[in-house]
Coordinates of C-alpha atoms in Angstrom, one line a residue:
M71 CA 3.5 3.2 14.4
P72 CA 1.0 0.9 12.5
V73 CA 0.7 -1.2 15.5
L74 CA 0.0 1.7 17.7
V75 CA -2.7 2.9 15.3
L76 CA -4.2 -0.7 15.3
L77 CA -4.2 -0.7 19.2
F78 CA -5.9 2.7 19.4
W79 CA -8.7 1.8 17.3
G80 CA -9.2 -1.4 19.2
T81 CA -10.7 0.7 22.0
A82 CA -13.4 1.9 19.7
A83 CA -14.2 -1.7 18.4
A84 CA -13.7 -3.8 21.5
H85 CA -17.4 -3.4 22.9
V86 CA -19.9 -4.2 20.3
E87 CA -23.4 -5.7 20.1
G88 CA -23.0 -7.6 16.9
P89 CA -20.4 -8.6 14.2
Q90 CA -18.6 -5.5 12.7
P91 CA -16.8 -7.2 9.5
L92 CA -15.5 -5.1 6.7
S93 CA -17.7 -6.9 4.1
S94 CA -21.0 -8.7 4.2
F95 CA -21.3 -12.2 5.1
S96 CA -23.9 -14.6 5.3
S97 CA -25.1 -16.6 8.5
A98 CA -25.1 -20.3 8.6
G99 CA -28.8 -20.9 7.6
A100 CA -29.7 -20.7 4.0
N101 CA -32.7 -18.5 4.9
A102 CA -30.8 -16.4 7.5
Q103 CA -30.9 -12.7 7.0
P104 CA -27.5 -11.3 6.0
L105 CA -25.6 -9.5 8.7
G106 CA -22.6 -7.1 8.6
L107 CA -21.3 -4.1 6.9
T108 CA -20.3 -3.7 3.3
E109 CA -18.8 -0.3 2.6
R110 CA -20.7 1.3 -0.4
L111 CA -18.3 4.3 -0.6
G112 CA -19.3 6.6 -3.5
G113 CA -22.7 5.0 -3.5
R114 CA -25.8 7.0 -2.5
I115 CA -28.8 6.8 -0.1
P116 CA -32.3 7.4 -1.5
L117 CA -33.3 11.0 -0.4
D118 CA -36.9 10.4 -1.2
L119 CA -37.6 8.3 1.7
T120 CA -39.8 9.6 4.5
F121 CA -39.5 9.2 8.2
R122 CA -41.0 10.8 11.3
D123 CA -38.9 13.1 13.5
E124 CA -39.0 13.2 17.4
T125 CA -42.2 15.4 17.2
G126 CA -44.0 12.9 15.0
R127 CA -43.5 15.2 11.8
E128 CA -43.1 13.5 8.5
R129 CA -39.6 14.5 7.2
R130 CA -38.3 13.5 3.7
L131 CA -34.6 12.7 3.7
S132 CA -34.0 15.4 0.8
E133 CA -35.3 18.0 3.2
L134 CA -32.9 16.9 6.0
I135 CA -29.8 16.1 4.1
T136 CA -28.9 19.4 2.1
G137 CA -25.3 19.3 3.1
P138 CA -22.7 17.1 5.0
T139 CA -24.6 15.0 7.2
I140 CA -23.6 12.2 10.0
I141 CA -25.9 9.4 10.0
L142 CA -26.0 7.0 13.2
P143 CA -28.1 3.9 12.6
V144 CA -29.2 2.8 15.9
Y145 CA -32.2 1.8 17.9
Y146 CA -33.2 3.9 21.1
S147 CA -34.0 1.1 23.6
C148 CA -30.6 -0.3 23.3
T149 CA -28.7 -0.1 26.5
N150 CA -25.4 -0.9 25.2
V151 CA -23.4 0.1 22.0
C152 CA -26.1 2.5 20.4
N153 CA -26.2 4.6 23.5
Y154 CA -22.4 4.8 23.8
M155 CA -22.1 5.5 20.2
Q156 CA -24.6 8.5 20.2
E157 CA -23.1 9.6 23.7
G158 CA -19.5 9.6 22.3
L159 CA -20.7 11.8 19.3
A160 CA -22.6 14.1 21.8
R161 CA -19.4 14.7 23.7
V162 CA -17.3 15.6 20.5
L163 CA -19.7 17.7 18.7
P164 CA -18.9 20.8 20.8
E165 CA -15.4 20.5 19.9
I166 CA -16.0 20.5 16.0
K167 CA -15.2 24.2 14.7
L168 CA -17.6 23.7 11.8
V169 CA -21.2 25.4 12.4
P170 CA -24.0 23.2 12.7
G171 CA -27.0 23.8 10.5
K172 CA -24.8 25.5 8.1
D173 CA -21.7 23.2 7.7
Y174 CA -23.3 20.0 8.8
R175 CA -26.2 18.3 10.5
V176 CA -26.7 14.9 12.5
L177 CA -29.3 12.2 12.1
S178 CA -30.1 9.1 14.4
L179 CA -32.1 6.6 12.7
S180 CA -33.7 4.0 14.6
F181 CA -33.8 0.5 12.6
D182 CA -36.6 -1.0 15.1
E183 CA -39.7 -0.1 13.3
R184 CA -41.6 -0.5 16.5
E185 CA -40.2 2.4 17.9
T186 CA -42.1 5.7 18.2
P187 CA -41.4 9.4 17.9
E188 CA -42.1 9.8 21.6
R189 CA -39.2 7.2 22.0
A190 CA -36.9 9.3 19.9
A191 CA -37.7 12.5 21.5
R192 CA -36.6 10.8 25.0
S193 CA -33.4 9.8 23.4
K194 CA -32.8 13.4 21.9
R195 CA -33.4 14.9 25.4
M196 CA -30.8 12.5 26.9
Y197 CA -28.0 13.6 24.3
E198 CA -28.8 17.3 24.6
T199 CA -28.1 17.0 28.2
V200 CA -24.8 15.6 27.6
M201 CA -24.0 18.5 25.3
R202 CA -25.2 21.0 28.0
G203 CA -26.5 23.5 25.2
K204 CA -23.1 23.5 23.4
F205 CA -24.8 22.4 20.3
P206 CA -27.4 24.5 18.7
A207 CA -31.0 22.9 18.9
G208 CA -32.7 21.7 15.7
N209 CA -29.5 20.3 14.0
W210 CA -29.5 16.6 15.5
T211 CA -32.8 14.9 14.3
F212 CA -33.9 11.7 15.6
L213 CA -35.8 9.6 13.2
T214 CA -38.2 6.6 13.3
G215 CA -40.2 5.0 10.3
D216 CA -41.6 1.8 8.9
A217 CA -39.6 -1.5 8.0
A218 CA -39.5 -1.0 4.1
S219 CA -38.1 2.9 4.4
I220 CA -35.6 1.6 7.1
H221 CA -34.2 -1.2 4.9
K222 CA -34.1 0.8 1.9
L223 CA -31.7 3.1 3.6
T224 CA -29.8 0.6 5.5
D225 CA -29.4 -1.5 2.4
A226 CA -28.1 1.4 0.4
A227 CA -25.3 2.0 3.2
G228 CA -24.5 -1.8 3.3
F229 CA -25.7 -1.7 7.0
Q230 CA -27.1 -5.1 7.8
F231 CA -28.8 -6.2 10.9
R232 CA -30.9 -8.9 12.5
R233 CA -33.3 -8.9 15.2
Q234 CA -32.6 -11.2 18.1
G235 CA -35.6 -11.3 20.5
N236 CA -36.3 -7.6 21.6
D237 CA -32.8 -6.8 20.8
F238 CA -30.7 -6.4 17.6
V239 CA -27.3 -8.0 16.3
H240 CA -25.7 -5.1 14.1
P241 CA -22.7 -3.3 13.2
V242 CA -21.4 -0.5 15.2
A243 CA -20.8 2.1 12.6
S244 CA -22.0 5.3 11.3
F245 CA -21.5 7.2 8.2
V246 CA -21.2 10.5 6.6
V247 CA -22.9 11.7 3.3
A248 CA -22.6 14.7 1.1
G249 CA -25.7 16.7 0.4
D250 CA -26.5 14.6 -2.7
G251 CA -26.7 11.6 -0.5
M252 CA -23.2 10.0 -1.5
I253 CA -21.7 8.1 1.1
V254 CA -18.1 9.6 1.7
R255 CA -16.9 7.9 4.9
Y256 CA -17.7 5.2 7.5
L257 CA -16.9 5.8 11.1
Y258 CA -16.5 2.8 13.3
G259 CA -17.0 2.2 16.8
T260 CA -18.5 4.2 19.7
Q261 CA -15.9 6.8 20.1
F262 CA -14.9 9.7 17.8
L263 CA -12.2 12.3 17.6
A264 CA -13.2 15.7 16.5
K265 CA -10.3 15.7 13.7
D266 CA -11.7 12.4 12.2
V267 CA -15.3 13.8 12.1
T268 CA -14.2 17.2 10.9
L269 CA -12.1 15.6 8.1
A270 CA -15.2 13.3 7.1
L271 CA -17.5 16.6 7.0
I272 CA -15.0 18.3 4.9
E273 CA -14.9 15.5 2.5
A274 CA -18.4 15.5 2.4
R275 CA -18.6 19.2 1.4
Q276 CA -16.1 18.6 -1.1
G277 CA -17.7 15.5 -2.6
R278 CA -14.8 13.6 -2.1
V279 CA -14.8 9.8 -0.9
G280 CA -12.5 9.3 2.1
A281 CA -10.7 6.2 3.1
T282 CA -11.4 4.1 6.3
I283 CA -9.0 2.0 8.4
S284 CA -11.5 -0.5 9.4
K285 CA -9.4 -3.4 7.7
M286 CA -6.7 -2.8 10.5
V287 CA -9.2 -3.2 13.0
S288 CA -10.5 -6.5 11.7
Y289 CA -6.7 -7.8 11.3
C290 CA -6.3 -7.1 15.3
F291 CA -9.6 -7.9 16.4
S292 CA -11.9 -11.4 16.0
F293 CA -15.8 -11.3 16.9
D294 CA -16.7 -13.9 19.6
P295 CA -20.4 -14.9 19.0
K296 CA -20.6 -16.2 22.7
S297 CA -19.7 -13.2 24.3
K298 CA -20.8 -10.7 21.6
S299 CA -17.5 -8.9 21.6
Y300 CA -14.2 -8.1 19.9
E301 CA -11.1 -10.2 21.2
F302 CA -7.7 -8.9 20.7
N303 CA -5.7 -11.2 18.3
L304 CA -2.7 -11.3 20.6
L305 CA -0.9 -14.1 18.8
R306 CA -1.4 -12.6 15.3
V307 CA -0.3 -9.1 16.2
S308 CA 2.8 -10.4 18.3
A309 CA 3.8 -12.4 15.4
T310 CA 3.5 -9.6 13.2
V311 CA 5.6 -7.3 15.2
I312 CA 8.3 -10.0 15.9
I313 CA 8.5 -10.7 12.1
A314 CA 8.8 -6.9 11.3
C315 CA 11.5 -6.8 14.0
V316 CA 13.5 -9.6 12.6
L317 CA 13.2 -8.2 9.1
A318 CA 14.4 -4.9 10.0
F319 CA 17.2 -6.4 12.0
A320 CA 18.1 -8.6 9.1
V321 CA 18.1 -5.5 6.8
F322 CA 20.5 -3.6 9.2
L323 CA 22.8 -6.4 9.2
V324 CA 23.0 -6.6 5.4
F325 CA 23.1 -3.0 4.6
G326 CA 24.1 -1.1 7.8
G327 CA 26.1 -3.5 9.8
K328 CA 29.4 -3.5 7.7
K329 CA 31.8 -0.8 8.1
P330 CA 34.9 -0.3 5.9
P331 CA 38.2 -1.1 7.7
A332 CA 39.9 1.9 9.3
G333 CA 42.4 3.6 6.9
K334 CA 41.4 1.7 3.9
G335 CA 41.6 3.7 0.6
Q336 CA 44.1 6.4 2.2

């Protein structure tokens, strides 16, 4: 069963635009910008930061985050995993039984300080089209901001990215916060399950920190910097399965393989 869970989660982590480690790490250069993701469960994001929404209006996070909130760090010009992640959430949101606006809301935040509210508005229209009117308008806000505000937020969440030309290398993850900004859960990959999102939102409503299974993802997959994708660790997983089977068979032989002779004790 654990192996099946790992294989399932691999589908969410196999296509990425940058490394998605479980803890932060530094690149080779001494002055290089850190890259990766350090989970800060129980930590808080600063709610006094100000960004601009898709209409160009200034919005303080404390105004937007008043209850359970899903935050997606992306950049809107991305044609790869950022689009897939937002589309994946857009497809599952209509399946969630909680009430948008009352029980939760969604924020997309561009970590590219060059992007404008106009660009954010185009992204919003695209994902509203995906949802076909099944998600009430006004409950998914698309934000842009200056570099200082962006980094204060992403640093608080342990989300570390790096510009590479006009694109970025970055983790593929979103996170859920409570109304006070406390991080309760990270969601990895571009695909979402309604029950996972619902559980994370309930945990946020209760102010309870949830667990992630991202360590299992890193065990089964290794990042290939050349192809910028995760590759399945076939040898590692196969060896684990074989060892588990051998141990189970040995336990069976020792404890379950011996039967008392017929008629003994009668």
